[in-house]
Amino acid sequence: MATAAKRRRYSKYDTIPYDLYDGSAVRQLEQEQEILQPRPLVRPRERTVARPKIRVREAGMVSPFAIVGFAAVAVFAVLLLFSYVELSVISNQVVSLRSDLTTLQTEEAKLRAQYELAYDLDAIEESLTANGAMVKPQNGQIIYVDLSEPDSVTYFDGETPATGLAGALTGLQSIFTQVVEYFS
């Protein structure tokens, strides 16, 4: 191709013999018509548009972990929504129950006052002691329990309790006999 470019002629004056050239810039039509021959018509090359080849990533499969993850997120979102709805319902119930509680407490105070007015304890004590159904206790009938000392157990039958495996077996035997006596 490089040799074809060297042989190419760029001027039409290259085809005219030097002898015929008289030095004027005016064209000599008669001589050129004899020398020049019509060129064959060449179709211009149509350039085809070629798109560049781009490497496209193949469509891969969707990961099952991604599907499970998105499903879990959706389930948790729905559960969160339901929990908010339930929380609002419960808070409304708490407010209504608190208002009911205050009304019930005021009603309780009124009823206690009415109950205390219904019974006169002095009149009841006087009526029971007058007919002899109830007597005030004497000093000898009052017993005080002293709880200042630590607790202790005293066996009155004189036997010492069995310890260890023998004590466990006697305990189980007594439980078994009590159960049999209860059901019979």
CSV table of C-alpha atoms in Angstrom, one decimal:
chain,number,residue,atom,x,y,z
A,1,MET,CA,0.0,0.0,0.0
A,2,ALA,CA,2.9,2.3,0.7
A,3,THR,CA,4.1,1.8,-2.9
A,4,ALA,CA,0.6,2.6,-4.2
A,5,ALA,CA,0.7,5.9,-2.4
A,6,LYS,CA,4.0,6.8,-4.0
A,7,ARG,CA,2.7,6.2,-7.5
A,8,ARG,CA,-0.4,8.3,-7.0
A,9,ARG,CA,-0.5,11.5,-8.8
A,10,TYR,CA,-1.9,14.6,-7.2
A,11,SER,CA,-1.9,17.1,-10.0
A,12,LYS,CA,-3.4,17.0,-13.4
A,13,TYR,CA,-0.4,18.8,-14.8
A,14,ASP,CA,1.7,15.8,-14.2
A,15,THR,CA,0.1,14.1,-17.2
A,16,ILE,CA,0.9,17.0,-19.6
A,17,PRO,CA,4.2,16.7,-21.3
A,18,TYR,CA,6.7,19.4,-20.4
A,19,ASP,CA,7.3,20.4,-23.9
A,20,LEU,CA,3.7,21.4,-24.5
A,21,TYR,CA,3.7,23.7,-21.4
A,22,ASP,CA,4.3,27.3,-22.5
A,23,GLY,CA,4.6,28.7,-19.0
A,24,SER,CA,1.2,30.3,-18.9
A,25,ALA,CA,-1.4,29.5,-16.2
A,26,VAL,CA,-4.1,29.4,-18.8
A,27,ARG,CA,-5.3,25.9,-19.6
A,28,GLN,CA,-4.8,24.6,-23.0
A,29,LEU,CA,-8.1,22.8,-23.5
A,30,GLU,CA,-7.4,21.2,-26.8
A,31,GLN,CA,-4.3,19.5,-25.7
A,32,GLU,CA,-5.8,18.4,-22.4
A,33,GLN,CA,-8.8,16.9,-24.0
A,34,GLU,CA,-6.5,14.8,-26.1
A,35,ILE,CA,-4.3,13.7,-23.3
A,36,LEU,CA,-7.0,13.4,-20.5
A,37,GLN,CA,-9.2,10.4,-20.6
A,38,PRO,CA,-12.3,10.1,-18.6
A,39,ARG,CA,-11.9,8.3,-15.4
A,40,PRO,CA,-14.1,5.4,-14.6
A,41,LEU,CA,-16.7,6.2,-12.0
A,42,VAL,CA,-16.0,4.6,-8.7
A,43,ARG,CA,-18.6,4.2,-6.1
A,44,PRO,CA,-17.7,5.8,-2.9
A,45,ARG,CA,-17.3,3.2,-0.2
A,46,GLU,CA,-20.1,3.0,2.2
A,47,ARG,CA,-18.8,2.7,5.7
A,48,THR,CA,-20.7,0.3,7.8
A,49,VAL,CA,-21.4,1.3,11.3
A,50,ALA,CA,-19.9,-1.3,13.7
A,51,ARG,CA,-20.8,-1.1,17.3
A,52,PRO,CA,-18.0,-1.8,19.7
A,53,LYS,CA,-18.2,-5.2,21.3
A,54,ILE,CA,-18.9,-4.7,25.0
A,55,ARG,CA,-18.4,-7.5,27.4
A,56,VAL,CA,-21.6,-7.9,29.3
A,57,ARG,CA,-21.7,-9.6,32.6
A,58,GLU,CA,-23.9,-12.7,32.5
A,59,ALA,CA,-27.0,-12.6,34.5
A,60,GLY,CA,-26.3,-14.7,37.6
A,61,MET,CA,-28.7,-16.6,39.7
A,62,VAL,CA,-30.2,-14.9,42.7
A,63,SER,CA,-28.7,-16.1,45.9
A,64,PRO,CA,-31.0,-18.1,48.2
A,65,PHE,CA,-29.5,-16.3,51.2
A,66,ALA,CA,-30.6,-13.0,49.6
A,67,ILE,CA,-34.2,-14.3,49.1
A,68,VAL,CA,-34.3,-15.6,52.7
A,69,GLY,CA,-32.9,-12.4,54.0
A,70,PHE,CA,-35.4,-10.2,52.2
A,71,ALA,CA,-38.2,-12.5,53.3
A,72,ALA,CA,-37.0,-12.3,56.9
A,73,VAL,CA,-36.8,-8.5,56.7
A,74,ALA,CA,-40.4,-8.4,55.3
A,75,VAL,CA,-41.7,-10.8,58.0
A,76,PHE,CA,-40.0,-8.7,60.8
A,77,ALA,CA,-41.4,-5.5,59.3
A,78,VAL,CA,-44.9,-7.0,59.4
A,79,LEU,CA,-44.4,-8.2,62.9
A,80,LEU,CA,-43.1,-4.8,64.0
A,81,LEU,CA,-46.2,-3.2,62.5
A,82,PHE,CA,-48.5,-5.6,64.3
A,83,SER,CA,-46.6,-5.0,67.6
A,84,TYR,CA,-47.1,-1.3,67.2
A,85,VAL,CA,-50.8,-1.8,66.6
A,86,GLU,CA,-51.1,-4.1,69.6
A,87,LEU,CA,-49.1,-1.6,71.7
A,88,SER,CA,-51.5,1.2,70.8
A,89,VAL,CA,-54.5,-0.9,71.6
A,90,ILE,CA,-53.0,-2.0,75.0
A,91,SER,CA,-52.1,1.6,75.9
A,92,ASN,CA,-55.7,2.7,75.1
A,93,GLN,CA,-57.0,-0.1,77.4
A,94,VAL,CA,-54.6,1.0,80.2
A,95,VAL,CA,-55.9,4.5,80.0
A,96,SER,CA,-59.5,3.3,80.2
A,97,LEU,CA,-58.7,0.9,83.1
A,98,ARG,CA,-57.0,3.7,85.0
A,99,SER,CA,-60.0,5.9,84.7
A,100,ASP,CA,-62.2,3.0,85.8
A,101,LEU,CA,-59.8,2.4,88.8
A,102,THR,CA,-60.1,6.0,90.0
A,103,THR,CA,-63.9,5.8,89.9
A,104,LEU,CA,-63.9,2.5,91.7
A,105,GLN,CA,-61.6,3.8,94.4
A,106,THR,CA,-63.9,6.8,95.1
A,107,GLU,CA,-66.9,4.4,95.2
A,108,GLU,CA,-65.0,2.1,97.6
A,109,ALA,CA,-64.3,5.0,99.9
A,110,LYS,CA,-68.0,5.9,99.9
A,111,LEU,CA,-69.0,2.3,100.6
A,112,ARG,CA,-66.5,1.9,103.5
A,113,ALA,CA,-67.9,5.0,105.1
A,114,GLN,CA,-71.4,3.6,104.8
A,115,TYR,CA,-70.3,0.2,106.2
A,116,GLU,CA,-68.6,1.8,109.2
A,117,LEU,CA,-71.7,3.8,109.9
A,118,ALA,CA,-73.9,0.7,109.6
A,119,TYR,CA,-72.3,-1.0,112.7
A,120,ASP,CA,-71.7,0.6,116.0
A,121,LEU,CA,-69.1,-1.6,117.7
A,122,ASP,CA,-69.7,-0.1,121.2
A,123,ALA,CA,-73.5,-1.0,120.9
A,124,ILE,CA,-72.7,-4.5,119.8
A,125,GLU,CA,-70.2,-5.1,122.6
A,126,GLU,CA,-72.7,-3.8,125.2
A,127,SER,CA,-75.5,-6.0,123.9
A,128,LEU,CA,-73.5,-9.2,123.9
A,129,THR,CA,-72.0,-8.6,127.4
A,130,ALA,CA,-75.4,-7.7,128.8
A,131,ASN,CA,-77.1,-11.0,128.0
A,132,GLY,CA,-74.0,-13.1,129.0
A,133,ALA,CA,-73.1,-14.5,125.6
A,134,MET,CA,-69.8,-12.8,125.7
A,135,VAL,CA,-67.5,-12.2,128.7
A,136,LYS,CA,-64.4,-10.0,128.9
A,137,PRO,CA,-61.2,-12.2,129.4
A,138,GLN,CA,-59.6,-12.3,132.8
A,139,ASN,CA,-55.9,-11.8,133.4
A,140,GLY,CA,-55.3,-15.6,133.8
A,141,GLN,CA,-56.8,-16.3,130.4
A,142,ILE,CA,-54.3,-14.1,128.5
A,143,ILE,CA,-51.2,-15.9,127.3
A,144,TYR,CA,-48.2,-14.1,125.7
A,145,VAL,CA,-45.9,-16.0,123.3
A,146,ASP,CA,-42.2,-15.1,123.5
A,147,LEU,CA,-40.6,-15.3,120.1
A,148,SER,CA,-37.2,-13.8,121.1
A,149,GLU,CA,-35.5,-17.2,121.3
A,150,PRO,CA,-34.5,-19.2,118.2
A,151,ASP,CA,-36.8,-22.0,117.0
A,152,SER,CA,-36.0,-25.5,118.2
A,153,VAL,CA,-37.7,-29.0,118.0
A,154,THR,CA,-38.1,-31.3,121.0
A,155,TYR,CA,-39.1,-34.9,120.6
A,156,PHE,CA,-41.3,-36.1,123.4
A,157,ASP,CA,-41.4,-39.8,122.7
A,158,GLY,CA,-37.7,-40.2,123.6
A,159,GLU,CA,-36.7,-41.7,120.3
A,160,THR,CA,-33.8,-40.2,118.3
A,161,PRO,CA,-34.6,-39.7,114.6
A,162,ALA,CA,-32.8,-41.8,112.1
A,163,THR,CA,-30.4,-40.0,109.9
A,164,GLY,CA,-28.9,-40.8,106.4
A,165,LEU,CA,-30.3,-43.5,104.3
A,166,ALA,CA,-32.3,-45.1,107.1
A,167,GLY,CA,-34.0,-41.8,107.9
A,168,ALA,CA,-34.9,-41.3,104.2
A,169,LEU,CA,-36.5,-44.8,104.1
A,170,THR,CA,-38.5,-44.2,107.2
A,171,GLY,CA,-39.7,-40.9,105.9
A,172,LEU,CA,-40.8,-42.4,102.6
A,173,GLN,CA,-42.5,-45.2,104.5
A,174,SER,CA,-44.5,-42.7,106.6
A,175,ILE,CA,-45.5,-40.7,103.5
A,176,PHE,CA,-46.6,-43.9,101.8
A,177,THR,CA,-48.7,-45.0,104.8
A,178,GLN,CA,-50.3,-41.5,105.0
A,179,VAL,CA,-51.2,-41.6,101.3
A,180,VAL,CA,-52.7,-45.1,101.6
A,181,GLU,CA,-54.7,-44.1,104.7
A,182,TYR,CA,-56.0,-40.9,102.9
A,183,PHE,CA,-57.4,-42.8,99.9
A,184,SER,CA,-58.8,-45.8,101.9
